[in-house]
Each structure stands twice: as structure tokens, then as C-alpha cells.
mmCIF file of C-alpha atoms and ligand atoms in Angstrom:
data_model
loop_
_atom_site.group_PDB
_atom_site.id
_atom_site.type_symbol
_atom_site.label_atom_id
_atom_site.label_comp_id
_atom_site.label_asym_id
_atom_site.label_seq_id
_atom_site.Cartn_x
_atom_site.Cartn_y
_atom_site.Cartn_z
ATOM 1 C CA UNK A 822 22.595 -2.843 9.257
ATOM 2 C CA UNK A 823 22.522 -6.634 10.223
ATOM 3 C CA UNK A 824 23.135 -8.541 6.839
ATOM 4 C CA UNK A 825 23.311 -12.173 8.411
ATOM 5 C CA UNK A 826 22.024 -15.029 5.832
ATOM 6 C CA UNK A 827 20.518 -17.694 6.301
ATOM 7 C CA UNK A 828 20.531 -20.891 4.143
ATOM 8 C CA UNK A 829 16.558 -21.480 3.194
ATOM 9 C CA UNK A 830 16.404 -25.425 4.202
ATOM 10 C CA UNK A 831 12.773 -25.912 3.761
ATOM 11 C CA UNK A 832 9.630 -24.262 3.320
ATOM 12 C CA UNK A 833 9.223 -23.083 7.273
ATOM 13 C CA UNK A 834 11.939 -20.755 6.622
ATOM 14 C CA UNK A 835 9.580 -18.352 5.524
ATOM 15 C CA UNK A 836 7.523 -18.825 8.800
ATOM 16 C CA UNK A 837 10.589 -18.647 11.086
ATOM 17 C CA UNK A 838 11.839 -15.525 9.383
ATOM 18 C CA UNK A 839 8.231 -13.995 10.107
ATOM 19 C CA UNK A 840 8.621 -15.390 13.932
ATOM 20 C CA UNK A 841 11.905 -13.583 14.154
ATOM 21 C CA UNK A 842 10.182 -10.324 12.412
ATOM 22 C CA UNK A 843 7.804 -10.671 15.252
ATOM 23 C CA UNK A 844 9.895 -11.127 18.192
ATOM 24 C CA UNK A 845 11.788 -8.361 16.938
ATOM 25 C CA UNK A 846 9.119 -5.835 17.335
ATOM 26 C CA UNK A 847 6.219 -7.192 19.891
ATOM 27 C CA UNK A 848 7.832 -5.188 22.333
ATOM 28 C CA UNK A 849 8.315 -2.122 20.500
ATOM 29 C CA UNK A 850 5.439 0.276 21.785
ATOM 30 C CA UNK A 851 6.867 3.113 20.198
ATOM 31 C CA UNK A 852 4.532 5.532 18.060
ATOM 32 C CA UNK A 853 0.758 6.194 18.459
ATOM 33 C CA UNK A 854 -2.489 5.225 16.646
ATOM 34 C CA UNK A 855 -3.466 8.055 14.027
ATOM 35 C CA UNK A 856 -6.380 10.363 15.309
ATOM 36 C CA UNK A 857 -6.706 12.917 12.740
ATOM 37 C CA UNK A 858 -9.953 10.706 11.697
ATOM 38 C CA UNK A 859 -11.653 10.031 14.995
ATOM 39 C CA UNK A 860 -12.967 6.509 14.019
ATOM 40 C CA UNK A 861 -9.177 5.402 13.496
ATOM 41 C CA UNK A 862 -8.272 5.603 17.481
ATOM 42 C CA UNK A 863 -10.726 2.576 17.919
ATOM 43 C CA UNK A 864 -8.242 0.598 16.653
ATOM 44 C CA UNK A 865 -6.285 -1.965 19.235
ATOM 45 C CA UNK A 866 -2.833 -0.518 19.386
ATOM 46 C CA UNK A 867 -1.824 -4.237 20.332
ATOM 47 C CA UNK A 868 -2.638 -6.072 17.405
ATOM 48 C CA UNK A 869 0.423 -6.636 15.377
ATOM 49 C CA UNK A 870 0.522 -8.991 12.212
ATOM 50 C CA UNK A 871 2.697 -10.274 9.537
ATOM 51 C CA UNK A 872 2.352 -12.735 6.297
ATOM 52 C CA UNK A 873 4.165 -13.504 3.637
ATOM 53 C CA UNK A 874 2.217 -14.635 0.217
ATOM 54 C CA UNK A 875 4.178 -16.329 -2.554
ATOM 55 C CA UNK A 876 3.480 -15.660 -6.191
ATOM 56 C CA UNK A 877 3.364 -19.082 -6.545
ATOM 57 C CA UNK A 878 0.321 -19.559 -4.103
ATOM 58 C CA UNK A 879 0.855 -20.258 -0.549
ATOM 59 C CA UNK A 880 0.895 -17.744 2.661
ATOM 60 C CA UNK A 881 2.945 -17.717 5.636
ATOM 61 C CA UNK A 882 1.489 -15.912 8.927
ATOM 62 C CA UNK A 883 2.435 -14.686 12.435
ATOM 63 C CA UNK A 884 0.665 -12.635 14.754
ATOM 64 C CA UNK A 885 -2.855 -10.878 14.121
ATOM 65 C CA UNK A 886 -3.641 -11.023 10.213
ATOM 66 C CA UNK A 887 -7.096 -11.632 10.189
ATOM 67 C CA UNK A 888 -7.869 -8.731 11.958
ATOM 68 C CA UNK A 889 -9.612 -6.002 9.776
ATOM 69 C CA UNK A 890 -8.446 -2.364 9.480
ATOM 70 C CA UNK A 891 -8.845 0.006 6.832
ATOM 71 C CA UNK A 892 -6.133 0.441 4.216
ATOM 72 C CA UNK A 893 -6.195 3.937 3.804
ATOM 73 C CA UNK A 894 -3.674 5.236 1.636
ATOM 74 C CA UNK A 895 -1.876 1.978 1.082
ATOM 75 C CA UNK A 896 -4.864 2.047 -1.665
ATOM 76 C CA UNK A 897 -3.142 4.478 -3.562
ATOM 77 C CA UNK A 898 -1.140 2.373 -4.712
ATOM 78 C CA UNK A 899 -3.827 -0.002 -6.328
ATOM 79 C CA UNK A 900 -5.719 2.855 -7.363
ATOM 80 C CA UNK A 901 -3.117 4.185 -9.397
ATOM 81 C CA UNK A 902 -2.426 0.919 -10.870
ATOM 82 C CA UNK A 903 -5.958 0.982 -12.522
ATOM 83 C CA UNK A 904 -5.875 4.113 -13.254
ATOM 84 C CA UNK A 905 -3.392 3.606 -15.712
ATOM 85 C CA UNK A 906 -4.882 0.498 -17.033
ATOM 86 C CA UNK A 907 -8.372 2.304 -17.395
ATOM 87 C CA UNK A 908 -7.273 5.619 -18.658
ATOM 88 C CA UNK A 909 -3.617 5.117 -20.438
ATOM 89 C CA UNK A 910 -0.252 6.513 -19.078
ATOM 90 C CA UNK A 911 -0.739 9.584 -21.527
ATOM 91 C CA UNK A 912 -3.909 11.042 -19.358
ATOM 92 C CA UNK A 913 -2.663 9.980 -15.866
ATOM 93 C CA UNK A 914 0.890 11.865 -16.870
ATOM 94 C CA UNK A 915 -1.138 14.773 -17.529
ATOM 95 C CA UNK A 916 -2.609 15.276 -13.951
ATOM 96 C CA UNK A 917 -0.070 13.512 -11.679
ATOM 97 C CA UNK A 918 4.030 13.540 -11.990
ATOM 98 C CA UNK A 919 6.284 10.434 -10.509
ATOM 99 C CA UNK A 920 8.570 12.225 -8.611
ATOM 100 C CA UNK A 921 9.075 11.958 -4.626
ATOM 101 C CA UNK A 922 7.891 15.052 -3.139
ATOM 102 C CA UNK A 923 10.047 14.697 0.133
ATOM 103 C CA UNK A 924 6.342 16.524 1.948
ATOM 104 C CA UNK A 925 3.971 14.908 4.432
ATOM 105 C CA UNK A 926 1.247 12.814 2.816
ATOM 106 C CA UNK A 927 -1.159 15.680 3.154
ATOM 107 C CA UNK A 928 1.157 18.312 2.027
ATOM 108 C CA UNK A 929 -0.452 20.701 0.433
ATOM 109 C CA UNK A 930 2.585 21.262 -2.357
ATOM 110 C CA UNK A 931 2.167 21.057 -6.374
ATOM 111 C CA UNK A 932 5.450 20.304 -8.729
ATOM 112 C CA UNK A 933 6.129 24.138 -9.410
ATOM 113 C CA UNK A 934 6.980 23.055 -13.212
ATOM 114 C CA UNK A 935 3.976 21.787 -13.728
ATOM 115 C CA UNK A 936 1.336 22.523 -11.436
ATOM 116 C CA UNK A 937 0.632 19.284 -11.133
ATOM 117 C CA UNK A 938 0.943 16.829 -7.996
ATOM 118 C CA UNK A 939 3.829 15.404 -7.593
ATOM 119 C CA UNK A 940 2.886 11.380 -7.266
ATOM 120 C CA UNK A 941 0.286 9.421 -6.827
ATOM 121 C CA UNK A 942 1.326 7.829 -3.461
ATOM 122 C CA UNK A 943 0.476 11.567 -1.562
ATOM 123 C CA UNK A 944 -3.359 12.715 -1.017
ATOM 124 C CA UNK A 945 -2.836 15.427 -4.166
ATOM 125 C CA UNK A 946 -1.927 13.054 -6.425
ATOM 126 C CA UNK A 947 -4.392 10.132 -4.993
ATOM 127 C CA UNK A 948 -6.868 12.504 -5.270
ATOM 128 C CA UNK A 949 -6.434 13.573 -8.643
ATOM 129 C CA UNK A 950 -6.007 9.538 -9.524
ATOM 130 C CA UNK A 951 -9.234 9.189 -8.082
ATOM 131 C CA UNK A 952 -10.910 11.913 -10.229
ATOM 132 C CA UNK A 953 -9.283 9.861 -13.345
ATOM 133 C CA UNK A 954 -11.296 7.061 -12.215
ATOM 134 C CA UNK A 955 -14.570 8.933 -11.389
ATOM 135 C CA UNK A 956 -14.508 10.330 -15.105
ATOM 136 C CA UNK A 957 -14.087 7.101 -16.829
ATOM 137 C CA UNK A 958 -16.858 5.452 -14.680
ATOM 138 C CA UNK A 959 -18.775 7.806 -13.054
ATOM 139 C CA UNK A 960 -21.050 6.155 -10.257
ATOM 140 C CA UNK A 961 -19.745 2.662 -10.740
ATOM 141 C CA UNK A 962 -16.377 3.968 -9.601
ATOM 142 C CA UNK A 963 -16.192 2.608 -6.071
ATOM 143 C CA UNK A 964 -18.026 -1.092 -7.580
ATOM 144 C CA UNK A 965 -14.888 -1.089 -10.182
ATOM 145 C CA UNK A 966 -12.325 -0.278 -7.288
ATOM 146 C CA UNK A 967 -13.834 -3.099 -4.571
ATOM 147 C CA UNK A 968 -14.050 -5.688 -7.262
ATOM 148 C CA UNK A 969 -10.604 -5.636 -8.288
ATOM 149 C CA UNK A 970 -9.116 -5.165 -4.996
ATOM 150 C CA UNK A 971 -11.147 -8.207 -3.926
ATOM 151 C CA UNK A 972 -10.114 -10.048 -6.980
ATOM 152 C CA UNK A 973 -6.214 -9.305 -5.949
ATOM 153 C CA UNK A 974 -6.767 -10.158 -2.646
ATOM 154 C CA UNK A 975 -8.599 -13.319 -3.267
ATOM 155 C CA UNK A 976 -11.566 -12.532 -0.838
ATOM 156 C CA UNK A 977 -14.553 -10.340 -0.695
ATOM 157 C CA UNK A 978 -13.653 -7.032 1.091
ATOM 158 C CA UNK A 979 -16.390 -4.652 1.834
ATOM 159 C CA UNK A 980 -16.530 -0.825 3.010
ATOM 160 C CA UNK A 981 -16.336 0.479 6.494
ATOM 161 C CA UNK A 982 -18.780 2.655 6.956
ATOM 162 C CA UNK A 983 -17.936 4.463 10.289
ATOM 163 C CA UNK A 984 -14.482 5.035 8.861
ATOM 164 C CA UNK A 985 -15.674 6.869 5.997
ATOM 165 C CA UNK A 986 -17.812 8.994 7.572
ATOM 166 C CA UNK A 987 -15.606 9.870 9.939
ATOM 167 C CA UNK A 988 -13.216 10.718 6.843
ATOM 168 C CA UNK A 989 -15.665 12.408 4.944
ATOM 169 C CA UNK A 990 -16.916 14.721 8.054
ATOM 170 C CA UNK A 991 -13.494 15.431 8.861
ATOM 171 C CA UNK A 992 -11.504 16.271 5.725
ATOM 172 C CA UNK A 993 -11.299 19.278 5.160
ATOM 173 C CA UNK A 994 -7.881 19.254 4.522
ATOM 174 C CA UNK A 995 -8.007 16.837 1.412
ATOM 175 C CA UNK A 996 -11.275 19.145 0.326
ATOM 176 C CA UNK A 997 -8.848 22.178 0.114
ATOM 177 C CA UNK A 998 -6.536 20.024 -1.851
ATOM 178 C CA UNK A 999 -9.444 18.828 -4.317
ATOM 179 C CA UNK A 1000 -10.211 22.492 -5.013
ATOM 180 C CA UNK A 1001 -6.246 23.575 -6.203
ATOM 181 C CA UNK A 1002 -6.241 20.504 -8.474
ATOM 182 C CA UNK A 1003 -9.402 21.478 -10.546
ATOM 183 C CA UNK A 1004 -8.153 25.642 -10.291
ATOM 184 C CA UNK A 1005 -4.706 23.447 -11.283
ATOM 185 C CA UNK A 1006 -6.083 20.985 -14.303
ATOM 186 C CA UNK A 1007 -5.503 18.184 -12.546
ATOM 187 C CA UNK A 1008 -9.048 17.274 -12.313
ATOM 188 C CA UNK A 1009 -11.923 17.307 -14.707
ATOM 189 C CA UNK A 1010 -14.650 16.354 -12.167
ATOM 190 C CA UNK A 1011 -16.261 17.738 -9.188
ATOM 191 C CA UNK A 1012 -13.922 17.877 -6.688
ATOM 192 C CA UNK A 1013 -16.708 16.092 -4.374
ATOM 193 C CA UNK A 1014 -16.988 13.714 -6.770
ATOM 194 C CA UNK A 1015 -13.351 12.971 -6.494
ATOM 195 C CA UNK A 1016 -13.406 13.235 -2.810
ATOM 196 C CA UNK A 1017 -15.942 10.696 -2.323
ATOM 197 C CA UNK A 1018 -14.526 8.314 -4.252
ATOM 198 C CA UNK A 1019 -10.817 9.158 -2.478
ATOM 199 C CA UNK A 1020 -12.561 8.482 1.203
ATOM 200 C CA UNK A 1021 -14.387 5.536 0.634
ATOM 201 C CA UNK A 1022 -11.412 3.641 -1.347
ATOM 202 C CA UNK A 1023 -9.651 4.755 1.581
ATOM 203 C CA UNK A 1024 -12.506 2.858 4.228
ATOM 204 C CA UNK A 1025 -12.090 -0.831 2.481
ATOM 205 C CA UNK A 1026 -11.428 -3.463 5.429
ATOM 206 C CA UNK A 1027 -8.202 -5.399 4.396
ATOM 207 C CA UNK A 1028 -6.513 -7.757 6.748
ATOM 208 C CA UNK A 1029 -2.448 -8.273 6.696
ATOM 209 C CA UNK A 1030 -3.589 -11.629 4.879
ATOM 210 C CA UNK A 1031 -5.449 -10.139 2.112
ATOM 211 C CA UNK A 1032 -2.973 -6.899 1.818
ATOM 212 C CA UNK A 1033 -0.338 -9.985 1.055
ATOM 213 C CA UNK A 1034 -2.140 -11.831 -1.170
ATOM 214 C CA UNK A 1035 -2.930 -8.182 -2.878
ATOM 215 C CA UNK A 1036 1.345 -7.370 -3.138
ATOM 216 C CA UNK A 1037 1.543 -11.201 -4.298
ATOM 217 C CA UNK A 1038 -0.863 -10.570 -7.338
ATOM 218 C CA UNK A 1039 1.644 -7.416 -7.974
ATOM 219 C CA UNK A 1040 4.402 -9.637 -7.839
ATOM 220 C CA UNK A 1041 2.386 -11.602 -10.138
ATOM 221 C CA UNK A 1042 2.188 -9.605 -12.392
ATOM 222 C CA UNK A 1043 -1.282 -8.883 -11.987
ATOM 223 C CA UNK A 1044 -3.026 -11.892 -11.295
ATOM 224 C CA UNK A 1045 -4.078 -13.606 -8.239
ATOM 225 C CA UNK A 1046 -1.602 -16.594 -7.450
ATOM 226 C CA UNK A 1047 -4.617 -18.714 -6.038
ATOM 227 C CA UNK A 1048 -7.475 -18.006 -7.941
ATOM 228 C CA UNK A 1049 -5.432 -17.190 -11.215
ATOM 229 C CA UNK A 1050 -8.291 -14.054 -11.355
ATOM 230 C CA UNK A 1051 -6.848 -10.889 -13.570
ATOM 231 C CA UNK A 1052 -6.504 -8.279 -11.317
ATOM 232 C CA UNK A 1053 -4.468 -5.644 -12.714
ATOM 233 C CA UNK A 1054 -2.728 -4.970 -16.088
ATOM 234 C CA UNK A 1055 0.574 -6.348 -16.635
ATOM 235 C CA UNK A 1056 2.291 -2.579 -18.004
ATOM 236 C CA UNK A 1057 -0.009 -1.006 -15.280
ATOM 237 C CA UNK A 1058 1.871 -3.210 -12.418
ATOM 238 C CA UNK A 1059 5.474 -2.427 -13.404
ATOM 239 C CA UNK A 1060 4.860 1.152 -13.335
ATOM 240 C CA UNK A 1061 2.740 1.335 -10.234
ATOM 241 C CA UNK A 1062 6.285 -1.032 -8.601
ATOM 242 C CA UNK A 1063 8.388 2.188 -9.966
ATOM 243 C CA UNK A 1064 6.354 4.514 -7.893
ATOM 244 C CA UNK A 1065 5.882 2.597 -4.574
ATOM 245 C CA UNK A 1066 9.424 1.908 -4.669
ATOM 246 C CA UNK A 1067 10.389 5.802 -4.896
ATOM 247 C CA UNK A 1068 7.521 7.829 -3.430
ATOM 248 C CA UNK A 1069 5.504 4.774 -1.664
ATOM 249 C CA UNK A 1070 6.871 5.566 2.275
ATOM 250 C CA UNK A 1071 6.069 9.186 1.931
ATOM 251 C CA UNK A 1072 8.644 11.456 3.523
ATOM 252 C CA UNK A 1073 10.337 8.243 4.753
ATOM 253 C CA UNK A 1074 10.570 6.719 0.851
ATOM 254 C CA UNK A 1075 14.649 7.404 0.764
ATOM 255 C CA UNK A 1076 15.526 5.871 4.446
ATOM 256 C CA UNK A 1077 13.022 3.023 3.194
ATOM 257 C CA UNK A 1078 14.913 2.375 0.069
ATOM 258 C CA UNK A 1079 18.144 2.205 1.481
ATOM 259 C CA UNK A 1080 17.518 0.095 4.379
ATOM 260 C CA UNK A 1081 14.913 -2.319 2.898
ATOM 261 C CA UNK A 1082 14.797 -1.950 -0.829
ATOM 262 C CA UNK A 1083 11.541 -3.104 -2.274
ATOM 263 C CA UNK A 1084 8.612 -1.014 -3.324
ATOM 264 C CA UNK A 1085 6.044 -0.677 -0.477
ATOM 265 C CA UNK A 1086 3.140 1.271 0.617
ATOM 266 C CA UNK A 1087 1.950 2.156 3.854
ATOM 267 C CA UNK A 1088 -1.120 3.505 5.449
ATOM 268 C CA UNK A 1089 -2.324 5.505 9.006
ATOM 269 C CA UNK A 1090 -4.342 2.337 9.355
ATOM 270 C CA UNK A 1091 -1.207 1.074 10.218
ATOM 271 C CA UNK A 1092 -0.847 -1.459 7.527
ATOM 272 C CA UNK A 1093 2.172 -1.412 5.350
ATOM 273 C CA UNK A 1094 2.200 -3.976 1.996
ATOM 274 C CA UNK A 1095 5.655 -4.716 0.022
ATOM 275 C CA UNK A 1096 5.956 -6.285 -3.334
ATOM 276 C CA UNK A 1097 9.397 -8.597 -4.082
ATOM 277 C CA UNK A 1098 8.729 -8.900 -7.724
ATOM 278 C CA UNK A 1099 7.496 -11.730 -9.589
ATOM 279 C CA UNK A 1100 8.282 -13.335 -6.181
ATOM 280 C CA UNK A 1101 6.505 -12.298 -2.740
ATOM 281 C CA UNK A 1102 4.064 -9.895 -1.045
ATOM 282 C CA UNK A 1103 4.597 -8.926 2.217
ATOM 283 C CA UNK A 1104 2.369 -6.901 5.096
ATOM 284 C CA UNK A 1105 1.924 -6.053 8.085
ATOM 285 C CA UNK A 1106 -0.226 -4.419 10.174
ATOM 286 C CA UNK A 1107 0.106 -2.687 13.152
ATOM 287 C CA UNK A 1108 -1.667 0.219 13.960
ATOM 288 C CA UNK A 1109 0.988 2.719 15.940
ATOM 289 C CA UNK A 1110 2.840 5.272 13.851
ATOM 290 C CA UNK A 1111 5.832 7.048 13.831
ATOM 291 C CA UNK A 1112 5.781 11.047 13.241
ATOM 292 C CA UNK A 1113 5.735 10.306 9.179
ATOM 293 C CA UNK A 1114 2.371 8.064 8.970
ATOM 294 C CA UNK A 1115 4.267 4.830 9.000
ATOM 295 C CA UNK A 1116 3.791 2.036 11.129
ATOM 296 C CA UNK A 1117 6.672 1.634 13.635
ATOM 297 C CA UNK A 1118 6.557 -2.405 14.424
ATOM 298 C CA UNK A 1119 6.038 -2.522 10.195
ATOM 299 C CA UNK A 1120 9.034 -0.712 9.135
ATOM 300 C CA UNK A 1121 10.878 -2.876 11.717
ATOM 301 C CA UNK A 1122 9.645 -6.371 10.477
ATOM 302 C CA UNK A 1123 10.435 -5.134 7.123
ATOM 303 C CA UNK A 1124 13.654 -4.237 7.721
ATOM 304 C CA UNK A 1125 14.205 -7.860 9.480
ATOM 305 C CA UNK A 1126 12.992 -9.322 6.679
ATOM 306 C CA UNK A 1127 14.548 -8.271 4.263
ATOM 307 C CA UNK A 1128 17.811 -8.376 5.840
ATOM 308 C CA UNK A 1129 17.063 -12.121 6.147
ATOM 309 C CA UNK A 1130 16.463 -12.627 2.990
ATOM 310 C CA UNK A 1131 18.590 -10.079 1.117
ATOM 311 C CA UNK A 1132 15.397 -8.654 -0.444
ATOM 312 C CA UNK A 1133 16.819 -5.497 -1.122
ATOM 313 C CA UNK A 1134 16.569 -4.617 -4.791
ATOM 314 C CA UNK A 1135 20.464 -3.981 -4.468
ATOM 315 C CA UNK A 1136 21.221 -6.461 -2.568
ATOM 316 C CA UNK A 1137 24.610 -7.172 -4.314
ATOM 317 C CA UNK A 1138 23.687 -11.109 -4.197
ATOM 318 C CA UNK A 1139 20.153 -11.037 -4.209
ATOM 319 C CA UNK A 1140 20.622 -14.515 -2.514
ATOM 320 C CA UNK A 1141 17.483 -14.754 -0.453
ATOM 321 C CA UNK A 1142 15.675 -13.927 -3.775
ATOM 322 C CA UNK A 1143 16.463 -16.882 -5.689
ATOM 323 C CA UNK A 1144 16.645 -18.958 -3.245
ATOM 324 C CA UNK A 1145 13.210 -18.244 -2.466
ATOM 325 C CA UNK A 1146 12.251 -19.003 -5.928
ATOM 326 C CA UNK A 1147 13.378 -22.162 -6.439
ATOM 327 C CA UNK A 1148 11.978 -23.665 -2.813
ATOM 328 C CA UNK A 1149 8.416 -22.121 -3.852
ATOM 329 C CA UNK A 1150 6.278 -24.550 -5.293
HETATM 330 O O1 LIG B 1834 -6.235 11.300 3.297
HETATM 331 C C1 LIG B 1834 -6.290 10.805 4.406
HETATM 332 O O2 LIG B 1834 -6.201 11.505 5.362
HETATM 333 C C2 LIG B 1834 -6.445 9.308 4.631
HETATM 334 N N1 LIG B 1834 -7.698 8.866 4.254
HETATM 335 C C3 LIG B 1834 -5.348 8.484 4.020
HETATM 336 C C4 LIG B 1834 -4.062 8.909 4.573
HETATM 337 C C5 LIG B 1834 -3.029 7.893 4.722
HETATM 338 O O3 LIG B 1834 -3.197 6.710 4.934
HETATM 339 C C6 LIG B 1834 -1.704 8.467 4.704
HETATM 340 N N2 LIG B 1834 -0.785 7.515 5.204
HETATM 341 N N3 LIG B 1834 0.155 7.397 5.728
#
């Protein structure tokens, strides 16, 4: 693993780090755009994007990050974060554990102690997460969800609708999965109920630019660094960094740990967002996976990045870290 620093002169460090991200990947065609849901090939397996937004307010870009795609399961992530905030840890630990499941995304596996699934970050547990949500606010679920996602990301997203009808006509997979968790007592609504809600938080447009700004108002502890809009509860944002960090790259969550070392979430959109807390958030988007769901030129600029920086929570200097914040004004 390359571990070469570099001394951060000036505030274009940031964007020639992303250049170098860039360059590193742009000819990596490896992987393929997810079909599963048919309205997902449409996507441009070209586009590739990357940008860096600072706790402290600014945003570095290379590459295609205005472009929208939807953020799929990179939502759990968000979702789980209000969850807690809406319903308490006490009721969220009674439907979903935190432990890495080491199965597929759409494994259909429970945690055989408790019945339960085993994190929020795979469709079981988002689902379930999403049921929490549906019983505390019944129809005005999806307005709650949208609202505070826009508020993190500092811009008005909206639903795409061809994407989640596609999803909703075509999973029957995450149906079955609805089903165990009410037989299971992991959810107290109707599983369709649940569902819905699941596929259309799924289907919000997000560009790499707004999924930054979004891990930025993590790393902010909840609020957006621009706008200085709450977004997400303080307690809610430190636990929701504990899960991404250990379950948030799926089957890939160990290799993802070890090699780049910050929490992250990824999605078969093909966008992938990383949170350097109280610091940075990080995405990119590019829309060809590998076998595990993850975007191939993503993990790649990740890992570039945060060898540049020495970004990885265990990073026995942290260097890159502090001298990040101290240049960031
Ligand atoms: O449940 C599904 O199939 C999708 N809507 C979300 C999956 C997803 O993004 C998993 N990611 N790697």
C-alpha cells in the first residue's frame, strides 16, 4: 500500500489530490453497471466524479459531480441516522443489531441470537429502519426523509420516479425480506408500508457534490457547513459513523477498513460517500461495480486519497488529518 505524504502547501492541495484520484482510475473500466433494477443500466458507465467538502464550508471537485444518480443504499446510512434521532437507540436496538454480517447486501440472513437483522447498512436491516420511520410518521415519512437529506446536502433533491418504479416492480427479493422481519419482530408495520418507503428513499437524485456536502454535515456533526441548517442529531451521527465504518462496504467492509480507514457507504448507483470526522466528506460516483455492489473507480479514488492524506482512522500519524484542519478556513 503506497503511503507517500505530501506536505499540504495551500488550499489546491485538496484539488490536486482529487486530480491524482482521477487520473488514477479514468482508465479503469473494470466492473459493470448494476441491472438487477432495469432503470439503473441507463446510467452512463463513463461518468466518473469526485469532491471533497470541508466541514468548514468549501468543496473541491474533479470529474462529473453534477451529474444525478440515485443513491440507493448509500441512504441507509442517513436513514438510520434519523432513525435513531426520531425513535431512540432503545427501539432501533430492538429490531436491528450493529454487527457486520460478512453476506451480500440482499442476503437474506438474520443474527441467529436474535432474530433480528444484523445492521442497518444491508436491505434487512434498512428495511426494518425504514419501518421505524414509517411508524413514527406514517405518510409524511418520505417528506421527513427528503427534507433532511436536502437540508444535509444543502440543495433541494427530489425523487426519481422511473427508478422507483422500476424498484418497486422488481423487488421481490426485498418483499420476501419485509415478510421474515414482521414473522421476526423486527417490524411493526405493513411490510408494504415499509417497502415503499425503503424504494423510494432509495430513488432520491444525489450528485457526488451533494453526497459530499451530505458526509461533510456528518463530519459536522450534524449540521450543514454552508447553510449552518440542523440536519441530523449530534448522538445520532456518532453512532451512525460506528456503523458505516464496520458494516458500511457490505461484504467488502473489512478490506475497506484496512486499506482506507474511514466510515463510508456505498450504493449500486455507483456512488460511494466517506465521512473524515469533524473534518471532510468525500464521494464519488461512478456507476460500474465490482462483484460486491461497490463502485470500482470509487474504492480506487478512495484508497488514493486517503493514502495521500493519511486519512486512515489508524493512520499511526494521522498527518494529513491535521494538517487539513488547520489549512481549512
Ligand atoms: O435494495 C435494493 O436492491 C436497492 N434499492 C439498494 C441496494 C444497494 O444500493 C445495495 N448496494 N450496494
Amino acid at each position: 500500500m503506497a503511503t507517500q505524504r505530501h506536505a499540504l502547501s495551500s488550499k489546491s492541495e485538496f484539488e490536486s489530490a482529487l486530480e491524482r484520484a482521477y487520473a488514477s482510475q479514468i482508465d479503469n473500466h473494470a466492473g459493470a453497471v448494476a441491472d438487477y433494477i432495469p432503470e439503473l443500466t441507463k446510467a452512463n458507465p463513463d461518468h466518473f466524479g469526485m469532491a471533497i467538502a470541508t466541514a468548514k464550508g468549501r468543496i473541491f471537485e474533479v470529474g462529473n459531480t453534477d451529474i444525478p444518480f440515485t443513491i440507493q443504499s448509500v441512504s441507509k446510512a442517513f436513514v438510520f441516522c434519523l432513525a435513531l434521532e426520531l425513535a431512540g437507540p432503545e427501539l432501533v436496538a430492538e429490531r436491528v443489531g450493529v454487527e457486520p454480517s460478512g453476506d451480500p447486501f440482499n442476503a437474506i440472513v438474520f443474527d441467529p441470537g436474535t432474530n433480528r437483522p444484523f445492521n442497518p447498512m444491508v436491505n434487512a436491516g434498512a428495511i426494518a429502519v425504514a419501518g421505524i420511520i414509517y411508524e413514527k410518521l406514517g405518510k409524511d415519512a418520505f417528506a421527513f426523509l427528503i427534507d433532511r437529506f436536502s437540508d444535509a446536502a444543502g440543495n433541494r433533491l427530489d425523487l426519481n420516479q422511473s427508478v422507483y418504479q422500476s424498484e418497486a416492480e422488481t423487488g421481490h427479493r426485498n418483499r420476501a425480506i419485509a415478510h421474515l422481519l414482521l414473522a421476526n419482530d423486527a417490524l411493526a408495520v405493513p411490510p408494504d408500508e415499509a417497502l415503499d418507503l425503503y424504494f423510494r428513499q432509495c430513488s432520491i437524485n444525489v450528485s457526488a457534490a451533494d453526497l459530499a456536502w451530505m458526509g461533510a454535515t456528518f463530519a459536522n456533526m450534524g449540521t450543514n457547513p454552508v447553510t449552518k441548517k440542523f440536519a441530523f442529531d449530534i448522538a445520532a451521527v456518532r453512532s451512525t459513523l460506528a456503523v458505516m465504518f464496520t458494516c458500511g462496504m457490505y461484504d467488502y467492509a473489512g478490506h475497506w477498513a484496512y486499506d482506507v480507514g474511514i466510515p463510508a457507504k456505498s450504493g449500486v448507483g455507483g456512488g460511494i460517500v466517506g465521512v473524515v470526522n469533524r473534518q471532510l466528506g468525500i464521494a464519488s460516483y461512478s456507476p460500474r461495480l465490482d462483484p460486491k455492489g461497490n463502485s470500482v473507480r470509487g474504492v480506487g479514488g478512495f484508497q488514493v486519497l486517503a493514502d495521500h492524506f493519511g486519512l486512515h482512522a489508524f493512520d499511526c500519524t494521522n498527518i494529513g488529518s491535521s494538517f487539513i484542519s488547520s489549512l481549512v478556513r
